[in-house]
Coordinates of C-alpha atoms in Angstrom, one line a residue:
M1 CA 67.9 159.2 30.1
L2 CA 69.4 160.2 34.2
Q3 CA 71.5 163.6 34.3
P4 CA 73.5 164.6 36.8
S5 CA 72.0 167.8 39.0
S6 CA 75.5 169.5 39.7
C7 CA 79.2 169.9 38.9
S8 CA 80.0 168.0 42.5
E9 CA 78.0 165.2 41.3
V10 CA 79.2 165.3 37.8
A11 CA 82.7 165.4 39.1
M12 CA 81.9 162.2 41.5
V13 CA 80.7 160.5 38.9
H14 CA 84.1 160.7 36.5
G15 CA 85.7 159.6 39.4
C16 CA 83.6 156.4 39.3
L17 CA 83.8 155.8 35.6
V18 CA 87.7 155.9 35.9
L19 CA 88.1 153.9 38.7
Q20 CA 86.2 151.2 37.6
S21 CA 87.6 151.3 34.2
E22 CA 88.0 147.3 34.4
N23 CA 84.1 146.9 34.9
P24 CA 82.4 150.0 33.4
I25 CA 78.8 151.5 33.8
T26 CA 76.6 150.1 31.4
T27 CA 73.0 149.9 30.4
S28 CA 73.2 146.3 29.3
G29 CA 75.7 144.9 31.1
T30 CA 78.2 143.9 28.2
N31 CA 78.5 147.7 26.3
P32 CA 79.6 150.8 27.5
S33 CA 76.9 153.6 28.2
P34 CA 76.7 156.4 25.8
W35 CA 76.1 158.7 28.5
H36 CA 79.4 156.8 29.7
E37 CA 81.6 159.0 27.3
L38 CA 79.7 162.2 27.5
V39 CA 79.8 162.6 31.3
K40 CA 83.7 161.4 31.2
Q41 CA 84.4 164.3 28.7
S42 CA 82.3 166.9 30.8
L43 CA 84.3 166.0 34.0
L44 CA 87.6 165.8 32.5
R45 CA 86.7 169.9 31.4
E46 CA 85.8 170.5 35.2
L47 CA 88.0 168.8 37.0
R48 CA 91.0 170.7 35.5
E49 CA 89.4 174.3 37.8
R50 CA 88.6 172.2 40.9
S51 CA 90.7 169.8 42.5
T52 CA 88.8 169.7 45.8
A53 CA 85.7 168.5 43.8
W54 CA 88.6 165.9 42.5
H55 CA 89.0 164.8 45.7
R56 CA 85.7 164.4 46.8
C57 CA 84.8 162.4 44.0
I58 CA 87.5 159.7 45.1
F59 CA 85.8 159.1 48.2
Y60 CA 82.3 158.9 46.7
T61 CA 83.9 156.7 43.7
V62 CA 85.7 154.2 46.5
L63 CA 81.9 154.2 47.9
V64 CA 80.0 153.2 44.9
H65 CA 83.3 150.5 44.1
Q66 CA 82.5 149.2 47.6
L67 CA 79.1 149.3 47.4
G68 CA 79.3 146.9 43.8
S69 CA 77.2 148.9 41.8
T70 CA 76.8 148.8 37.9
Q71 CA 73.7 151.0 37.7
E72 CA 73.9 155.2 36.8
E73 CA 71.1 155.6 38.6
H74 CA 72.8 154.5 41.6
V75 CA 75.7 155.9 41.4
L76 CA 74.0 159.2 40.8
S77 CA 72.1 158.9 44.0
V78 CA 75.1 158.2 45.9
C79 CA 76.5 161.4 44.7
R80 CA 73.5 163.1 45.2
S81 CA 73.8 162.1 49.1
G82 CA 76.8 163.6 49.3
Q83 CA 75.3 167.0 48.2
F84 CA 74.5 167.8 51.7
H85 CA 78.2 167.8 53.1
F86 CA 79.3 169.9 50.3
K87 CA 77.0 172.4 51.0
K88 CA 77.6 172.2 54.7
E89 CA 81.4 172.6 53.8
A90 CA 80.7 175.3 51.2
E91 CA 78.6 177.2 54.1
S92 CA 81.5 176.9 56.4
F93 CA 84.4 178.4 53.9
K94 CA 81.7 181.2 53.8
E95 CA 81.6 181.6 57.0
Q96 CA 85.0 182.0 57.5
G97 CA 85.1 184.2 54.4
N98 CA 82.8 186.5 56.0
A99 CA 84.9 186.5 59.2
Y100 CA 88.2 187.7 57.0
Y101 CA 86.3 190.5 54.8
A102 CA 84.6 191.9 58.4
K103 CA 88.0 192.2 59.5
K104 CA 89.3 193.7 56.1
D105 CA 91.5 190.9 55.5
Y106 CA 90.1 191.3 52.1
N107 CA 92.9 188.6 50.4
E108 CA 92.1 185.8 53.0
A109 CA 88.1 186.6 52.3
Y110 CA 88.6 185.9 48.8
N111 CA 90.8 182.7 49.0
Y112 CA 87.9 180.9 51.4
Y113 CA 85.0 182.5 49.0
T114 CA 86.9 180.6 46.2
K115 CA 86.9 177.8 48.5
A116 CA 83.1 177.7 49.0
I117 CA 82.4 178.3 44.9
D118 CA 85.0 175.3 44.0
A119 CA 82.4 173.0 46.6
C120 CA 79.3 174.8 45.5
P121 CA 79.6 176.6 42.1
N122 CA 76.0 177.2 41.6
N123 CA 75.5 179.5 45.0
A124 CA 75.2 182.9 43.5
S125 CA 76.0 184.3 47.0
Y126 CA 79.3 182.8 47.0
Y127 CA 79.9 184.7 43.7
G128 CA 78.3 188.0 44.9
N129 CA 80.7 187.8 48.2
R130 CA 83.6 187.0 46.2
A131 CA 82.8 190.0 43.5
A132 CA 82.3 192.4 47.1
T133 CA 85.9 191.2 48.2
L134 CA 87.4 191.6 44.7
M135 CA 86.1 195.4 44.7
M136 CA 87.5 196.4 48.1
L137 CA 90.6 194.7 46.3
G138 CA 90.5 197.4 43.7
K139 CA 90.3 194.8 41.1
F140 CA 86.8 196.2 39.5
R141 CA 87.2 194.1 36.4
E142 CA 87.6 190.7 38.0
A143 CA 84.8 191.3 40.3
L144 CA 82.6 192.2 37.4
G145 CA 83.3 188.7 36.5
D146 CA 81.9 187.3 39.4
A147 CA 79.0 190.0 39.9
Q148 CA 77.7 189.0 36.4
Q149 CA 78.1 185.2 37.4
S150 CA 76.1 185.9 40.4
V151 CA 73.4 187.3 38.4
R152 CA 73.5 184.8 35.8
L153 CA 72.5 181.9 38.7
D154 CA 69.5 184.0 40.1
D155 CA 68.8 186.7 38.7
T156 CA 66.9 188.0 41.5
F157 CA 69.7 188.4 43.2
V158 CA 69.3 192.5 44.2
R159 CA 73.0 192.7 45.4
G160 CA 74.4 190.7 42.8
H161 CA 72.9 193.2 40.5
L162 CA 74.3 196.5 43.0
R163 CA 77.6 195.3 42.6
E164 CA 77.7 194.5 38.9
G165 CA 76.5 198.1 38.5
K166 CA 79.0 199.4 40.5
C167 CA 81.9 197.6 38.8
H168 CA 80.5 199.1 35.4
L169 CA 80.5 202.7 37.6
S170 CA 83.7 201.7 38.4
L171 CA 85.2 201.0 35.0
G172 CA 83.5 204.1 33.5
N173 CA 80.6 202.3 32.1
A174 CA 78.3 204.4 32.9
M175 CA 75.4 203.5 30.6
A176 CA 75.8 199.6 31.7
A177 CA 75.8 200.6 35.3
S178 CA 72.8 202.2 34.8
R179 CA 70.9 199.6 33.3
C180 CA 71.8 197.3 36.3
F181 CA 70.2 200.0 38.8
Q182 CA 67.3 200.0 37.3
R183 CA 67.0 196.1 37.5
V184 CA 67.4 196.5 41.0
L185 CA 64.7 199.5 41.1
E186 CA 62.3 196.9 39.1
L187 CA 63.1 194.2 42.3
D188 CA 63.0 196.9 44.7
H189 CA 61.3 199.9 43.8
T190 CA 62.3 201.8 46.9
N191 CA 66.0 200.0 47.4
P192 CA 67.9 203.8 48.2
Q193 CA 71.3 202.4 47.3
A194 CA 70.2 201.8 43.9
Q195 CA 68.6 205.3 43.7
Q196 CA 71.6 207.0 44.7
E197 CA 73.8 204.9 42.4
L198 CA 71.6 205.6 39.5
K199 CA 72.0 209.6 39.8
N200 CA 75.8 208.8 40.0
A201 CA 75.8 207.2 36.7
S202 CA 74.1 210.0 35.6
A203 CA 76.2 212.4 36.9
V204 CA 79.4 210.5 34.9
L205 CA 77.4 210.7 31.6
E206 CA 76.9 214.7 32.2
Y207 CA 80.6 215.2 33.4
E208 CA 81.7 212.5 30.2
R209 CA 79.2 214.9 27.7
I210 CA 80.8 218.3 28.9
A211 CA 84.3 216.7 28.8
E212 CA 83.4 215.8 25.1
I213 CA 82.6 219.6 24.1
D214 CA 85.1 221.3 26.1
F215 CA 88.0 219.4 24.3
E216 CA 86.8 220.4 21.4
K217 CA 86.8 224.0 22.4
R218 CA 90.4 223.4 23.9
D219 CA 89.3 224.4 27.3
F220 CA 91.3 222.0 28.9
R221 CA 91.3 223.3 32.6
K222 CA 87.9 222.4 32.1
V223 CA 88.3 218.9 31.0
V224 CA 90.5 218.1 33.9
F225 CA 87.9 219.3 36.5
C226 CA 85.0 216.9 34.7
M227 CA 87.3 214.2 34.9
D228 CA 88.3 214.5 38.3
R229 CA 84.3 214.8 39.2
A230 CA 83.5 211.9 37.2
L231 CA 87.1 209.3 38.8
E232 CA 85.2 210.0 42.1
F233 CA 82.6 207.8 41.4
A234 CA 84.6 205.5 38.5
P235 CA 88.3 205.4 40.2
A236 CA 89.3 202.8 37.8
C237 CA 88.4 204.1 34.4
H238 CA 91.5 204.2 32.4
R239 CA 89.4 206.1 29.4
F240 CA 89.2 208.9 32.5
K241 CA 92.5 209.0 33.2
I242 CA 93.7 209.1 29.7
L243 CA 92.0 212.1 29.2
K244 CA 92.8 214.1 31.9
A245 CA 96.5 213.0 31.7
E246 CA 96.1 214.3 27.6
C247 CA 94.7 217.6 28.9
L248 CA 97.9 218.0 31.8
A249 CA 99.9 217.6 29.0
L250 CA 98.5 220.1 26.9
L251 CA 98.4 222.2 29.7
G252 CA 101.8 221.9 30.3
R253 CA 101.2 220.1 33.6
Y254 CA 103.8 217.4 32.5
P255 CA 104.8 215.9 35.9
E256 CA 101.1 215.2 36.9
A257 CA 100.3 214.1 33.2
Q258 CA 103.6 211.6 33.4
S259 CA 102.3 210.5 36.6
V260 CA 98.9 209.6 35.6
A261 CA 100.3 207.6 32.6
S262 CA 102.8 205.9 34.7
D263 CA 100.4 204.7 36.8
I264 CA 97.8 203.2 33.9
L265 CA 101.4 201.9 32.5
R266 CA 102.2 200.0 36.0
M267 CA 98.9 197.9 35.4
D268 CA 99.3 197.8 32.1
S269 CA 102.5 198.3 30.1
T270 CA 100.4 197.5 26.6
N271 CA 98.3 200.3 27.2
A272 CA 98.5 202.3 23.7
D273 CA 96.9 205.3 25.2
A274 CA 99.0 205.6 28.4
L275 CA 102.2 204.9 26.0
Y276 CA 100.9 208.0 24.1
V277 CA 100.0 210.6 26.5
R278 CA 104.1 209.6 27.8
G279 CA 105.2 210.1 24.2
L280 CA 103.2 213.5 24.4
C281 CA 105.0 214.9 27.6
L282 CA 108.2 214.1 26.2
Y283 CA 107.4 216.1 23.3
Y284 CA 106.4 218.9 25.1
E285 CA 109.1 219.0 27.0
D286 CA 111.4 219.4 23.9
C287 CA 112.7 215.6 24.5
I288 CA 111.4 214.5 20.7
E289 CA 113.8 211.7 20.0
K290 CA 112.7 210.0 23.1
A291 CA 108.8 211.2 22.5
V292 CA 108.9 209.3 19.2
Q293 CA 110.0 206.0 20.6
F294 CA 107.1 206.1 22.9
F295 CA 104.7 207.1 19.9
I296 CA 106.4 204.3 17.7
Q297 CA 105.3 201.6 20.6
A298 CA 102.0 203.2 21.2
L299 CA 101.4 202.4 17.5
R300 CA 102.8 198.7 17.6
M301 CA 99.8 198.0 20.6
A302 CA 97.6 200.1 18.3
P303 CA 98.3 200.8 14.7
D304 CA 95.3 202.9 14.2
H305 CA 95.6 205.0 17.2
E306 CA 94.9 208.6 15.2
K307 CA 96.5 210.8 17.9
A308 CA 99.8 209.0 18.5
C309 CA 100.3 208.5 14.7
L310 CA 99.9 212.3 13.9
A311 CA 101.8 213.3 17.0
C312 CA 104.8 211.3 15.6
R313 CA 104.5 212.7 12.2
N314 CA 104.6 216.1 14.0
A315 CA 107.5 215.1 16.4
K316 CA 109.4 213.9 12.9
A317 CA 108.8 216.7 10.8
L318 CA 109.5 219.4 13.8
K319 CA 112.7 217.7 14.4
A320 CA 113.9 218.0 11.2
K321 CA 112.8 221.8 10.3
K322 CA 115.0 222.5 13.4
E323 CA 118.0 221.2 12.9
D324 CA 117.9 222.3 9.2
G325 CA 117.4 225.9 10.7
N326 CA 120.4 225.3 13.0
K327 CA 122.3 224.2 10.4
A328 CA 121.4 227.1 8.3
F329 CA 122.6 229.7 11.2
K330 CA 126.1 227.8 11.9
D331 CA 126.6 228.3 8.1
G332 CA 125.6 232.0 8.0
N333 CA 123.0 231.5 5.8
Y334 CA 120.5 233.6 8.0
K335 CA 118.0 233.9 5.4
L336 CA 117.2 230.8 4.9
A337 CA 117.7 229.8 8.6
Y338 CA 114.5 232.2 9.3
E339 CA 112.5 230.5 6.8
L340 CA 113.3 227.3 8.4
Y341 CA 112.3 228.7 11.4
T342 CA 109.1 230.3 10.5
E343 CA 108.4 227.0 8.8
A344 CA 109.2 224.8 12.0
L345 CA 106.8 227.6 14.1
G346 CA 103.8 226.5 11.9
I347 CA 104.1 222.7 12.5
D348 CA 102.5 222.4 15.8
P349 CA 101.0 225.5 17.9
N350 CA 100.2 223.3 20.8
N351 CA 104.2 222.4 21.2
I352 CA 105.0 225.3 23.9
K353 CA 108.8 224.8 24.4
T354 CA 109.8 223.6 21.0
N355 CA 108.2 226.7 19.8
A356 CA 109.4 229.3 22.2
K357 CA 113.3 228.1 21.3
L358 CA 112.1 228.1 17.8
Y359 CA 110.9 232.3 18.1
C360 CA 114.1 232.8 20.1
N361 CA 116.3 231.4 17.4
R362 CA 114.6 233.2 14.8
G363 CA 115.2 236.5 17.0
T364 CA 118.9 235.4 16.8
V365 CA 118.6 235.3 12.9
N366 CA 117.1 239.0 12.9
S367 CA 119.3 240.4 15.2
K368 CA 122.5 239.1 13.2
L369 CA 120.3 240.7 10.2
R370 CA 120.1 244.1 12.3
K371 CA 116.2 243.8 12.1
L372 CA 116.4 244.6 15.7
E373 CA 112.5 245.6 16.4
E374 CA 111.6 242.2 15.0
A375 CA 114.1 240.1 16.9
I376 CA 112.2 241.7 20.3
D377 CA 109.0 240.8 18.8
D378 CA 110.4 237.1 18.5
C379 CA 111.9 236.8 22.2
T380 CA 109.1 238.4 23.6
N381 CA 106.4 235.7 21.4
A382 CA 109.0 233.1 23.1
I383 CA 109.0 234.6 26.8
K384 CA 104.6 234.6 26.4
L385 CA 105.3 230.8 25.8
D386 CA 108.0 229.8 28.0
D387 CA 108.5 232.8 31.3
T388 CA 111.4 230.5 32.4
Y389 CA 112.9 230.7 29.2
I390 CA 116.6 232.9 30.1
K391 CA 117.9 232.7 26.8
A392 CA 115.4 234.8 25.3
Y393 CA 115.2 237.4 28.2
L394 CA 119.3 237.6 27.6
R395 CA 118.8 237.9 23.8
R396 CA 116.2 240.6 24.1
A397 CA 118.0 242.5 26.6
Q398 CA 120.8 242.7 24.3
C399 CA 118.6 244.3 21.6
Y400 CA 116.6 246.4 24.3
M401 CA 120.6 247.5 24.6
D402 CA 121.6 247.8 20.9
T403 CA 118.3 250.0 20.6
E404 CA 119.4 252.2 23.4
Q405 CA 115.9 251.2 25.2
Y406 CA 117.9 251.1 28.6
E407 CA 114.9 250.8 31.0
D408 CA 113.7 247.5 29.3
A409 CA 117.1 246.3 29.2
V410 CA 117.5 246.9 32.9
R411 CA 114.3 245.2 33.4
D412 CA 115.2 241.9 31.6
Y413 CA 118.5 241.6 33.2
E414 CA 117.1 241.9 36.5
K415 CA 114.9 238.9 35.5
V416 CA 117.9 237.0 34.5
Y417 CA 119.9 237.9 37.4
Q418 CA 117.2 237.1 40.2
T419 CA 116.8 233.3 38.5
E420 CA 120.4 232.9 37.7
K421 CA 122.7 234.9 40.3
T422 CA 125.9 234.4 38.1
K423 CA 129.0 236.6 37.8
E424 CA 128.3 237.5 34.3
H425 CA 124.4 237.9 34.5
K426 CA 125.1 240.4 37.1
Q427 CA 128.0 242.4 34.9
F428 CA 125.1 242.3 32.3
L429 CA 122.9 244.1 34.8
K430 CA 125.7 246.6 36.1
N431 CA 126.4 247.8 32.6
A432 CA 122.5 248.3 31.5
Q433 CA 121.9 250.6 34.8
V434 CA 125.2 252.3 33.7
E435 CA 123.8 252.9 30.4
L436 CA 120.5 253.8 32.0
K437 CA 122.1 256.3 34.3
K438 CA 124.0 258.0 31.3
S439 CA 120.6 257.5 29.1
K440 CA 118.9 260.0 31.7
R441 CA 121.9 262.4 31.3
K442 CA 122.5 265.4 28.7
D443 CA 124.1 263.0 25.7
Y444 CA 127.2 265.7 25.1
Y445 CA 128.4 263.7 21.9
K446 CA 124.6 264.3 20.6
I447 CA 124.8 268.1 21.9
L448 CA 128.3 268.8 19.6
G449 CA 127.2 266.3 17.0
V450 CA 129.9 264.4 17.1
D451 CA 131.0 260.0 17.5
K452 CA 131.9 259.4 21.2
N453 CA 135.0 258.3 19.4
A454 CA 135.7 261.8 18.2
S455 CA 139.0 263.0 18.3
E456 CA 140.2 266.0 20.3
D457 CA 140.4 268.2 16.9
E458 CA 136.7 266.8 16.1
I459 CA 135.4 267.9 19.2
K460 CA 137.3 271.3 18.7
K461 CA 135.6 272.0 15.5
A462 CA 132.2 270.7 16.7
Y463 CA 132.1 273.2 19.3
R464 CA 133.2 276.2 17.0
K465 CA 130.4 275.1 15.0
R466 CA 128.0 275.1 17.1
A467 CA 128.9 277.4 19.9
L468 CA 128.7 280.1 16.6
M469 CA 125.3 278.6 15.7
H470 CA 123.6 279.2 18.9
H471 CA 125.3 282.4 20.6
P472 CA 122.7 284.9 21.6
D473 CA 124.4 287.5 19.8
R474 CA 122.7 286.2 16.7
H475 CA 120.0 285.7 17.4
S476 CA 119.4 289.4 18.9
G477 CA 116.7 290.3 16.4
A478 CA 114.2 287.1 17.0
S479 CA 111.4 286.5 19.6
A480 CA 112.0 286.5 23.2
E481 CA 111.0 282.7 23.0
I482 CA 113.1 281.6 20.5
Q483 CA 116.2 283.7 22.3
K484 CA 115.4 282.3 25.0
E485 CA 116.0 278.6 23.1
E486 CA 119.3 279.6 21.6
E487 CA 120.6 280.8 25.0
K488 CA 119.7 277.0 26.5
K489 CA 121.8 275.5 23.7
F490 CA 124.3 277.7 23.8
K491 CA 125.1 276.9 27.3
E492 CA 124.7 273.2 26.6
V493 CA 127.5 273.5 23.9
G494 CA 129.7 275.1 26.2
E495 CA 128.8 272.2 28.8
A496 CA 129.3 269.7 26.7
F497 CA 132.8 271.1 24.6
T498 CA 134.2 271.8 28.9
I499 CA 133.5 268.0 29.6
L500 CA 134.6 266.6 26.6
S501 CA 137.8 268.6 25.7
D502 CA 139.2 267.5 29.8
P503 CA 140.3 263.7 29.1
K504 CA 140.0 262.6 32.8
K505 CA 135.9 264.4 33.1
K506 CA 135.5 262.7 29.4
A507 CA 136.7 259.9 31.2
R508 CA 134.3 260.2 33.7
Y509 CA 131.6 261.1 31.9
D510 CA 131.9 258.1 29.3
S511 CA 132.1 255.4 32.8
G512 CA 128.5 257.0 34.2
Q513 CA 130.1 258.6 37.1
D514 CA 128.9 261.8 38.9
L515 CA 130.8 264.9 37.4
E516 CA 129.7 267.0 40.4
E517 CA 132.1 264.4 42.5
D518 CA 134.7 266.8 40.9
G519 CA 133.4 270.0 41.6
M520 CA 131.8 270.8 38.8
N521 CA 128.2 272.6 39.2
M522 CA 126.7 273.0 35.9
A523 CA 123.9 275.2 37.2
D524 CA 126.7 277.9 37.7
F525 CA 128.6 276.8 34.6
D526 CA 128.8 280.3 32.4
A527 CA 129.2 279.4 28.3
N528 CA 130.3 283.0 27.8
N529 CA 133.5 282.6 29.3
I530 CA 134.4 279.1 27.8
F531 CA 133.3 281.1 24.2
K532 CA 135.4 284.1 25.0
A533 CA 138.6 281.7 25.7
F534 CA 137.8 279.6 23.0
F535 CA 137.9 282.4 20.6
G536 CA 140.9 284.3 22.1
G537 CA 139.2 287.2 24.5
P538 CA 136.9 290.1 24.0
G539 CA 138.3 291.5 21.2
G540 CA 139.0 288.1 19.7
F541 CA 135.4 287.8 17.9
S542 CA 132.2 289.8 16.9
F543 CA 128.9 289.0 15.1
E544 CA 128.7 292.9 13.5
G545 CA 128.9 292.6 10.1
R546 CA 128.3 288.8 9.7

């Protein structure tokens, strides 16, 4: 039984059968040939995809009808006689495609290569050319299909194998790419392009291997480096891009990670990995509710996505614990709030921003419980995680003030004011600077042993007690070293009483102003004169007999 030798012949025979349906082709002259139905069904499939072949078959069908042939062999001979014309037309389309390709008008080149394929679908070079055009358009997956078809039609087609390998490599399948390049070297063992591309494929495999190890080590910077190098050879590999984006998110480089994920989602809105990375960025930026929505969407696309499942579970748990801690704090239950914030901190150590807030919140709880050193430690941990966290600096600065660590307080308030120059922050800084200045001079309240809110009578009583305690005559029998120390203390007690017993001087002292502006020179101060005045003159007091 005769069989058509090309799809174009099949299309023409089908047209002949259809148009001559009133006088169908038969082998006996009475009944349709079994081959008639076989060809008809085959042609129906072909013609759904090839309108140009259909138009050609009309011409040849009319020709056969005019010849009046009812024989299969004659129909096929007529069809075969048209092959030359099809090939000639296909070559014309290919040449036009080549011209557009040379002009870098790849869309038009694609159209003409497609026409060439329609005219002659069994030509490997046409598929190879269209694959090259699709590669230039960045459509590597479509190009891969054409390249594979070209080598199916001609397994010795070197450029077809090269293009298939290049597509595999661009899509990140370095193993498949290596097999293609090795096949080229079997056909042409000196092919320089295949030799170079085989090295490139090996480099990509090595970058993948190193990245996998470094990801386990949590060396995310090195993973990003490896993926950047691999993407130079595999620019269309979504897998490499996703791994890079995930590591960028883990490094806190959220805008970069979001950009990579968004680029993928623009091409494939159902990509579960890209949806997961978008959610991960939001999660690490403390936008937990939005993050959960992306994780759920990713799980809809891929129910077994382990990372999205774990991240979704952590996000929900973290949100619940944080909210419970906030409620306990507002209710004044500081012990419970402390416990809840501590539990929340143990959920996900990778969530830097949320954990920074949790540390600061726990620091606030500790300050309420008057555990000021613990509060300072919590705020310090928050700042280590997020050195732009103003609230943590303010909370720590206040704790430094409360513990009289004024230099540290000034440093924190300076950082805050440099970042946010508000009147409130300026005042905080000024107050800390005043307290620092005051802390560096003599603390007259401490010298007298009284509180800063002590009354006039309390100050007098304190002076009387301390002056008698440190008077030089009381220590006349002591060693020279002790006498010198007691004399110094006696002088300081006199200074303290002179300042704190005078309302104006006391006010200036309390405000941190320089007392020397009032003409007081403590270097020339005589404590004995104050003592005599207080105790009523030369005969008013004596240590004899005491």
